[in-house]
């Protein structure tokens, strides 16, 4: 009864164990020609049953992207395992207040605790130091924002934004506050469920990205 997708991969080799998209449709309806009534119902269904959401739906990665931000911060030596930030439940940036999902604040957290508790404030601060272009470098290096190469047609690429992309797309410069949204997987970020499964598999297996 839900719209979406489920993907499960074997992280040791990239084998696809589960890949399903919902809602589905009966392919037998196309044998001998589908009726105009059924075709109309399919193309007008708000759940988009003819879209394979595992490889064609593009979603903001949300808090899963915090792992990318953590990787970038560690690799660029902006933080280490002992770096701590205090989360009071929000930070002020310019004239805007950016809230953490936990409004009471997580207190003092390092990168491991920040991932475990999904602390927005830790990653707001880290993303502001890293910047969109370096984050994009690590996101793309992690397999996001590009085809996985799975042997199924019409796979979508998603989108990992850069300052140059925004300038070309909107004729506007990248704003500092946008780094905060990007760092927690919001903003212009778009990925497919399969891309995320490939990425998380690489995290789980020690860093190898397998073609699914």
Coordinates of C-alpha atoms in Angstrom, one line a residue:
X1 CA 0.0 0.0 0.0
X2 CA 3.0 2.3 -0.2
X3 CA 4.6 4.2 -3.1
X4 CA 8.3 3.6 -3.3
X5 CA 11.1 1.0 -3.8
X6 CA 13.1 -1.6 -1.9
X7 CA 16.6 -2.6 -2.9
X8 CA 18.9 -5.1 -1.2
X9 CA 22.4 -6.0 -2.4
X10 CA 25.0 -8.4 -1.3
X11 CA 27.8 -6.0 -0.3
X12 CA 30.5 -8.6 -0.9
X13 CA 29.9 -8.7 -4.7
X14 CA 27.0 -6.4 -5.8
X15 CA 24.5 -9.2 -6.4
X16 CA 20.9 -7.9 -6.4
X17 CA 19.0 -9.8 -3.8
X18 CA 15.8 -7.7 -3.9
X19 CA 14.6 -5.0 -6.2
X20 CA 11.0 -4.1 -6.2
X21 CA 8.9 -1.0 -7.1
X22 CA 5.5 -0.1 -5.8
X23 CA 2.7 0.2 -7.0
X24 CA 3.1 -2.5 -9.6
X25 CA 1.0 -3.4 -12.6
X26 CA 0.1 -6.7 -14.3
X27 CA 2.3 -7.1 -17.4
X28 CA -0.2 -9.7 -18.7
X29 CA -2.5 -6.7 -19.5
X30 CA -0.2 -5.9 -22.4
X31 CA -0.5 -9.3 -24.1
X32 CA -2.5 -8.9 -27.3
X33 CA -2.9 -5.1 -26.7
X34 CA -4.0 -3.3 -23.6
X35 CA -7.4 -1.7 -23.4
X36 CA -7.7 2.0 -23.6
X37 CA -9.4 2.0 -20.2
X38 CA -6.6 0.1 -18.5
X39 CA -3.9 2.2 -20.3
X40 CA -5.6 5.4 -19.1
X41 CA -5.7 4.1 -15.6
X42 CA -2.0 3.3 -15.6
X43 CA -0.8 6.6 -17.0
X44 CA -3.0 8.6 -14.7
X45 CA -2.3 6.7 -11.5
X46 CA -0.5 9.2 -9.1
X47 CA 1.6 6.3 -7.8
X48 CA 3.2 6.0 -11.3
X49 CA 3.2 2.2 -11.5
X50 CA 5.0 2.2 -14.8
X51 CA 8.1 3.9 -13.3
X52 CA 10.6 1.5 -11.9
X53 CA 11.3 3.5 -8.8
X54 CA 14.4 1.5 -7.8
X55 CA 16.3 3.0 -10.7
X56 CA 14.1 5.8 -12.1
X57 CA 12.7 7.6 -9.1
X58 CA 15.0 10.4 -7.8
X59 CA 14.7 11.3 -4.2
X60 CA 16.6 13.6 -1.7
X61 CA 18.9 11.2 0.1
X62 CA 18.1 13.0 3.4
X63 CA 20.1 11.8 6.4
X64 CA 21.8 8.9 4.6
X65 CA 23.9 11.6 2.9
X66 CA 25.4 12.6 6.3
X67 CA 27.8 9.6 5.8
X68 CA 29.1 11.3 2.7
X69 CA 29.6 14.5 4.7
X70 CA 31.4 12.6 7.4
X71 CA 33.7 10.9 4.8
X72 CA 34.6 14.2 3.2
X73 CA 35.3 15.8 6.6
X74 CA 37.6 12.9 7.7
X75 CA 39.4 12.6 4.4
X76 CA 40.0 16.3 4.1
X77 CA 41.2 16.4 7.7
X78 CA 38.6 19.0 8.6
X79 CA 37.6 16.7 11.5
X80 CA 38.9 13.6 13.2
X81 CA 37.5 11.1 15.5
X82 CA 38.0 13.4 18.5
X83 CA 36.4 16.5 17.0
X84 CA 33.3 17.5 18.9
X85 CA 30.6 20.0 18.3
X86 CA 27.8 21.1 20.7
X87 CA 24.2 20.7 19.5
X88 CA 21.8 22.9 21.3
X89 CA 19.0 22.0 18.9
X90 CA 19.7 24.7 16.3
X91 CA 22.3 27.0 14.8
X92 CA 22.0 30.5 13.4
X93 CA 23.5 31.2 10.0
X94 CA 23.0 34.7 8.6
X95 CA 19.4 35.7 9.3
X96 CA 18.1 32.2 9.3
X97 CA 17.9 29.6 12.1
X98 CA 18.6 26.0 11.1
X99 CA 17.0 23.5 13.5
X100 CA 18.1 20.0 14.4
X101 CA 15.4 17.3 14.1
X102 CA 15.8 16.9 17.9
X103 CA 14.8 20.3 19.1
X104 CA 16.2 19.8 22.6
X105 CA 19.7 19.2 21.2
X106 CA 22.1 16.3 21.3
X107 CA 24.7 18.0 23.4
X108 CA 28.4 17.4 22.7
X109 CA 28.9 14.9 19.9
X110 CA 31.7 13.5 17.8
X111 CA 31.3 12.2 14.3
X112 CA 30.3 8.7 15.3
X113 CA 27.7 9.9 17.8
X114 CA 26.5 12.4 15.2
X115 CA 25.9 9.7 12.7
X116 CA 24.3 7.3 15.3
X117 CA 21.9 10.1 16.5
X118 CA 21.6 11.7 13.0
X119 CA 22.5 15.1 14.5
X120 CA 21.7 17.8 12.0
X121 CA 23.7 20.5 13.8
X122 CA 27.0 18.6 13.7
X123 CA 26.6 18.2 9.9
X124 CA 25.4 21.7 9.3
X125 CA 28.7 23.0 10.8
X126 CA 30.8 20.4 9.0
X127 CA 29.1 21.0 5.6
X128 CA 29.7 24.7 6.0
X129 CA 33.4 24.1 6.4
X130 CA 33.6 21.6 3.5
X131 CA 31.6 23.4 0.8
X132 CA 29.4 22.1 -2.0
X133 CA 32.1 21.3 -4.5
X134 CA 34.2 19.1 -2.2
X135 CA 31.0 17.4 -1.0
X136 CA 30.1 16.7 -4.6
X137 CA 33.5 15.2 -5.3
X138 CA 33.0 12.7 -2.5
X139 CA 29.3 12.0 -3.3
X140 CA 30.2 11.2 -6.9
X141 CA 33.1 9.2 -5.8
X142 CA 30.7 7.2 -3.6
X143 CA 28.5 6.3 -6.6
X144 CA 25.8 9.0 -6.2
X145 CA 24.5 11.2 -8.9
X146 CA 25.5 8.8 -11.8
X147 CA 24.4 5.6 -13.4
X148 CA 25.3 2.4 -11.5
X149 CA 25.7 0.5 -14.7
X150 CA 23.1 -2.1 -13.9
X151 CA 22.0 -4.0 -17.0
X152 CA 18.4 -2.6 -17.0
X153 CA 17.4 0.1 -19.4
X154 CA 16.4 3.7 -18.6
X155 CA 18.3 4.1 -15.3
X156 CA 18.3 7.7 -14.1
X157 CA 21.4 9.5 -12.9
X158 CA 20.0 11.6 -10.1
X159 CA 21.7 14.9 -9.3
X160 CA 24.7 15.9 -7.1
X161 CA 24.8 19.7 -7.4
X162 CA 27.9 21.9 -7.6
X163 CA 28.4 25.7 -7.6
X164 CA 29.0 25.5 -11.4
X165 CA 25.8 23.5 -11.9
X166 CA 23.7 26.1 -10.1
X167 CA 25.3 29.0 -12.0
X168 CA 24.5 27.2 -15.3
X169 CA 21.0 26.1 -14.3
X170 CA 19.7 29.2 -12.5
X171 CA 22.2 31.9 -13.4
X172 CA 22.8 32.3 -9.6
X173 CA 25.8 32.0 -7.4
X174 CA 25.9 29.3 -4.7
X175 CA 25.0 30.7 -1.3
X176 CA 26.8 29.7 1.9
X177 CA 23.6 28.6 3.6
X178 CA 23.0 26.1 0.9
X179 CA 26.0 24.1 2.1
X180 CA 24.1 23.4 5.3
X181 CA 21.1 21.9 3.5
X182 CA 23.3 19.9 1.1
X183 CA 25.3 18.5 4.0
X184 CA 22.2 16.7 5.5
X185 CA 21.0 15.4 2.1
X186 CA 18.4 18.1 1.3
X187 CA 18.6 21.0 -1.2
X188 CA 19.1 20.0 -4.8
X189 CA 20.5 16.5 -4.0
X190 CA 18.7 13.6 -5.8
X191 CA 19.6 9.9 -5.8
X192 CA 17.9 6.7 -6.8
X193 CA 17.3 3.9 -4.3
X194 CA 19.7 1.7 -6.2
X195 CA 22.5 4.3 -6.0
X196 CA 22.0 4.5 -2.2
X197 CA 22.1 0.7 -1.9
X198 CA 25.4 0.6 -3.8
X199 CA 26.8 3.4 -1.6
X200 CA 25.8 1.8 1.7
X201 CA 27.1 -1.6 0.5
X202 CA 30.5 0.0 0.0
X203 CA 30.4 1.5 3.5
X204 CA 29.6 -2.0 4.8
X205 CA 32.3 -3.9 2.9
X206 CA 35.1 -1.5 3.6
X207 CA 35.0 0.8 0.5
X208 CA 34.6 -1.3 -2.7
X209 CA 31.8 0.0 -5.0
X210 CA 30.5 -3.0 -7.0
X211 CA 28.4 -2.7 -10.2
X212 CA 25.1 -4.2 -9.3

